[in-house]
Amino acid sequence: MAEIIQKDGTWVFDGDTLRLTPGRDKNVSLLRRELGELLVPLGALAGISFEQGKKQGRLRLRLRDGADPLLQATGGRLTEPHDPYQLTVESDRYGVAEYFVDEVRNALLLDQVPSGPVDAYLLPGPSVPLSVSAGDGVASFDGERVRLEWKWQAEDAKSAAGPRTLPLADIVAVEWQPTVGLDNGHLRFTVRAAPSKVPPKYDPNAVELWGFKRDPLMALVAAAVQARLPHPSAPAAVEEARPAEQAPAPAPAAGDDHDALLRRLRELGELHRSGVLTDEEFALAKQAVLKRM
């Protein structure tokens, strides 16, 4: 087992999973503290690196495209203080950081983990229910529906319409955009049969963000919803053909070779343990893989 403990947080690797725990230092962002401990299966990793500086270094994890609903919903726009996959390392712990990198890289090689994209989330996303107040509104999500309520600062068009309730079945996409320079950020939901190009300031399906401290927390709502939407890389034909309650079909492997199918079984196990797949869904998906073996 490899472990590195810093003021910024603690990372532990047991050979199968990385446990990322945010630190209690005042410089740790509110988003990371609210997100809490993350369990990242080895199969979700595309790589790891360590960058040295004169006084501080930085450990960075690179996840496979499509593995994490948080990264999917934010489009890679989480800035350095809020990125849970970075860890600041003090100069006297550079040796430990290098050892940590070697352990993870060796495990990736031994398990022959591919670095390419995946067509199913390998992390569960933030737990629900959750509610965040930021910008011109309050966004809440209970796992089945999103509720948007407006603050007094909201435009009259939003306030006059009153609170919005969006069933998950009506949501086709979610996007979180941070404030950049003079451009405000937003949390926007694209609703089925009602796409909107209205600016977030007037869009009743969007919360406008102004760059304040709590704005990044809206990314948690975006990630929780994203985790429960169909994966954007899942084969469209499969998504349309199977019932909503059926388990995801195993990802096709080149030649259905034995090692690839074993890796798929391991990924399904991680999804089951993290709660993304129910017992019934896991059993169905596992049975399909075993038949191909």
PDB file of N, CA, C and O in Angstrom, residues 141-146 165-173 189-194 225 228-230 244:
ATOM      1  N   PHE A 141     -31.635  18.537  -5.858  1.00  0.00           N
ATOM      2  CA  PHE A 141     -31.820  17.299  -6.614  1.00  0.00           C
ATOM      3  C   PHE A 141     -31.966  16.150  -5.640  1.00  0.00           C
ATOM      4  O   PHE A 141     -31.150  15.976  -4.740  1.00  0.00           O
ATOM      5  N   ASP A 142     -33.047  15.361  -5.814  1.00  0.00           N
ATOM      6  CA  ASP A 142     -33.308  14.247  -4.909  1.00  0.00           C
ATOM      7  C   ASP A 142     -33.089  12.885  -5.556  1.00  0.00           C
ATOM      8  O   ASP A 142     -33.437  11.856  -4.984  1.00  0.00           O
ATOM      9  N   GLY A 143     -32.521  12.875  -6.754  1.00  0.00           N
ATOM     10  CA  GLY A 143     -32.301  11.634  -7.475  1.00  0.00           C
ATOM     11  C   GLY A 143     -33.346  11.376  -8.538  1.00  0.00           C
ATOM     12  O   GLY A 143     -33.125  10.571  -9.452  1.00  0.00           O
ATOM     13  N   GLU A 144     -34.492  12.060  -8.448  1.00  0.00           N
ATOM     14  CA  GLU A 144     -35.571  11.867  -9.411  1.00  0.00           C
ATOM     15  C   GLU A 144     -35.998  13.162 -10.097  1.00  0.00           C
ATOM     16  O   GLU A 144     -36.509  13.135 -11.213  1.00  0.00           O
ATOM     17  N   ARG A 145     -35.787  14.286  -9.420  1.00  0.00           N
ATOM     18  CA  ARG A 145     -36.197  15.563 -10.006  1.00  0.00           C
ATOM     19  C   ARG A 145     -35.297  16.691  -9.511  1.00  0.00           C
ATOM     20  O   ARG A 145     -34.771  16.638  -8.404  1.00  0.00           O
ATOM     21  N   VAL A 146     -35.170  17.685 -10.368  1.00  0.00           N
ATOM     22  CA  VAL A 146     -34.420  18.903 -10.042  1.00  0.00           C
ATOM     23  C   VAL A 146     -35.435  20.000  -9.729  1.00  0.00           C
ATOM     24  O   VAL A 146     -36.438  20.147 -10.427  1.00  0.00           O
ATOM     25  N   THR A 165     -39.729  22.665 -11.453  1.00  0.00           N
ATOM     26  CA  THR A 165     -39.464  21.274 -11.129  1.00  0.00           C
ATOM     27  C   THR A 165     -39.240  20.518 -12.432  1.00  0.00           C
ATOM     28  O   THR A 165     -40.120  20.504 -13.303  1.00  0.00           O
ATOM     29  N   LEU A 166     -38.062  19.914 -12.569  1.00  0.00           N
ATOM     30  CA  LEU A 166     -37.698  19.215 -13.796  1.00  0.00           C
ATOM     31  C   LEU A 166     -37.515  17.734 -13.490  1.00  0.00           C
ATOM     32  O   LEU A 166     -36.530  17.345 -12.842  1.00  0.00           O
ATOM     33  N   PRO A 167     -38.427  16.865 -13.931  1.00  0.00           N
ATOM     34  CA  PRO A 167     -38.228  15.426 -13.744  1.00  0.00           C
ATOM     35  C   PRO A 167     -36.971  14.968 -14.477  1.00  0.00           C
ATOM     36  O   PRO A 167     -36.657  15.475 -15.572  1.00  0.00           O
ATOM     37  N   LEU A 168     -36.259  14.030 -13.892  1.00  0.00           N
ATOM     38  CA  LEU A 168     -35.026  13.543 -14.504  1.00  0.00           C
ATOM     39  C   LEU A 168     -35.285  13.017 -15.912  1.00  0.00           C
ATOM     40  O   LEU A 168     -34.454  13.184 -16.811  1.00  0.00           O
ATOM     41  N   ALA A 169     -36.447  12.401 -16.138  1.00  0.00           N
ATOM     42  CA  ALA A 169     -36.767  11.844 -17.449  1.00  0.00           C
ATOM     43  C   ALA A 169     -36.857  12.919 -18.529  1.00  0.00           C
ATOM     44  O   ALA A 169     -36.726  12.611 -19.721  1.00  0.00           O
ATOM     45  N   ASP A 170     -37.076  14.182 -18.137  1.00  0.00           N
ATOM     46  CA  ASP A 170     -37.192  15.270 -19.111  1.00  0.00           C
ATOM     47  C   ASP A 170     -35.862  15.950 -19.393  1.00  0.00           C
ATOM     48  O   ASP A 170     -35.777  16.795 -20.295  1.00  0.00           O
ATOM     49  N   ILE A 171     -34.832  15.625 -18.621  1.00  0.00           N
ATOM     50  CA  ILE A 171     -33.525  16.268 -18.782  1.00  0.00           C
ATOM     51  C   ILE A 171     -32.660  15.444 -19.725  1.00  0.00           C
ATOM     52  O   ILE A 171     -32.476  14.238 -19.521  1.00  0.00           O
ATOM     53  N   VAL A 172     -32.129  16.083 -20.746  1.00  0.00           N
ATOM     54  CA  VAL A 172     -31.276  15.372 -21.699  1.00  0.00           C
ATOM     55  C   VAL A 172     -29.804  15.746 -21.553  1.00  0.00           C
ATOM     56  O   VAL A 172     -28.927  15.023 -22.040  1.00  0.00           O
ATOM     57  N   ALA A 173     -29.515  16.864 -20.890  1.00  0.00           N
ATOM     58  CA  ALA A 173     -28.120  17.273 -20.700  1.00  0.00           C
ATOM     59  C   ALA A 173     -28.035  18.281 -19.564  1.00  0.00           C
ATOM     60  O   ALA A 173     -29.014  18.959 -19.248  1.00  0.00           O
ATOM     61  N   PHE A 189     -29.753  23.235 -17.459  1.00  0.00           N
ATOM     62  CA  PHE A 189     -30.341  21.946 -17.797  1.00  0.00           C
ATOM     63  C   PHE A 189     -31.021  22.064 -19.159  1.00  0.00           C
ATOM     64  O   PHE A 189     -31.826  22.974 -19.378  1.00  0.00           O
ATOM     65  N   THR A 190     -30.658  21.157 -20.057  1.00  0.00           N
ATOM     66  CA  THR A 190     -31.330  21.087 -21.350  1.00  0.00           C
ATOM     67  C   THR A 190     -32.502  20.127 -21.210  1.00  0.00           C
ATOM     68  O   THR A 190     -32.319  18.960 -20.849  1.00  0.00           O
ATOM     69  N   VAL A 191     -33.703  20.633 -21.476  1.00  0.00           N
ATOM     70  CA  VAL A 191     -34.922  19.859 -21.261  1.00  0.00           C
ATOM     71  C   VAL A 191     -35.420  19.288 -22.583  1.00  0.00           C
ATOM     72  O   VAL A 191     -35.383  19.966 -23.621  1.00  0.00           O
ATOM     73  N   ARG A 192     -35.880  18.058 -22.538  1.00  0.00           N
ATOM     74  CA  ARG A 192     -36.371  17.384 -23.730  1.00  0.00           C
ATOM     75  C   ARG A 192     -37.472  18.198 -24.422  1.00  0.00           C
ATOM     76  O   ARG A 192     -38.387  18.698 -23.781  1.00  0.00           O
ATOM     77  N   ALA A 193     -37.350  18.322 -25.733  1.00  0.00           N
ATOM     78  CA  ALA A 193     -38.341  19.005 -26.574  1.00  0.00           C
ATOM     79  C   ALA A 193     -38.466  20.499 -26.276  1.00  0.00           C
ATOM     80  O   ALA A 193     -39.366  21.163 -26.772  1.00  0.00           O
ATOM     81  N   ALA A 194     -37.540  21.025 -25.458  1.00  0.00           N
ATOM     82  CA  ALA A 194     -37.608  22.462 -25.172  1.00  0.00           C
ATOM     83  C   ALA A 194     -36.204  23.049 -25.062  1.00  0.00           C
ATOM     84  O   ALA A 194     -35.860  23.678 -24.059  1.00  0.00           O
ATOM     85  N   VAL A 225     -26.735  14.867 -11.256  1.00  0.00           N
ATOM     86  CA  VAL A 225     -27.694  14.656 -12.345  1.00  0.00           C
ATOM     87  C   VAL A 225     -27.025  13.893 -13.485  1.00  0.00           C
ATOM     88  O   VAL A 225     -27.588  12.936 -14.039  1.00  0.00           O
ATOM     89  N   ARG A 228     -26.854  10.159 -13.406  1.00  0.00           N
ATOM     90  CA  ARG A 228     -28.114   9.424 -13.571  1.00  0.00           C
ATOM     91  C   ARG A 228     -28.705   9.576 -14.966  1.00  0.00           C
ATOM     92  O   ARG A 228     -29.775   9.031 -15.239  1.00  0.00           O
ATOM     93  N   LEU A 229     -28.011  10.281 -15.852  1.00  0.00           N
ATOM     94  CA  LEU A 229     -28.410  10.366 -17.247  1.00  0.00           C
ATOM     95  C   LEU A 229     -27.705   9.272 -18.041  1.00  0.00           C
ATOM     96  O   LEU A 229     -26.673   8.754 -17.607  1.00  0.00           O
ATOM     97  N   PRO A 230     -28.234   8.891 -19.204  1.00  0.00           N
ATOM     98  CA  PRO A 230     -27.522   7.916 -20.041  1.00  0.00           C
ATOM     99  C   PRO A 230     -26.116   8.409 -20.360  1.00  0.00           C
ATOM    100  O   PRO A 230     -25.912   9.598 -20.611  1.00  0.00           O
ATOM    101  N   ALA A 244     -35.375   0.869 -19.645  1.00  0.00           N
ATOM    102  CA  ALA A 244     -34.602   1.756 -18.773  1.00  0.00           C
ATOM    103  C   ALA A 244     -34.010   1.014 -17.600  1.00  0.00           C
ATOM    104  O   ALA A 244     -32.943   1.352 -17.107  1.00  0.00           O
TER     105      ALA A 244
END
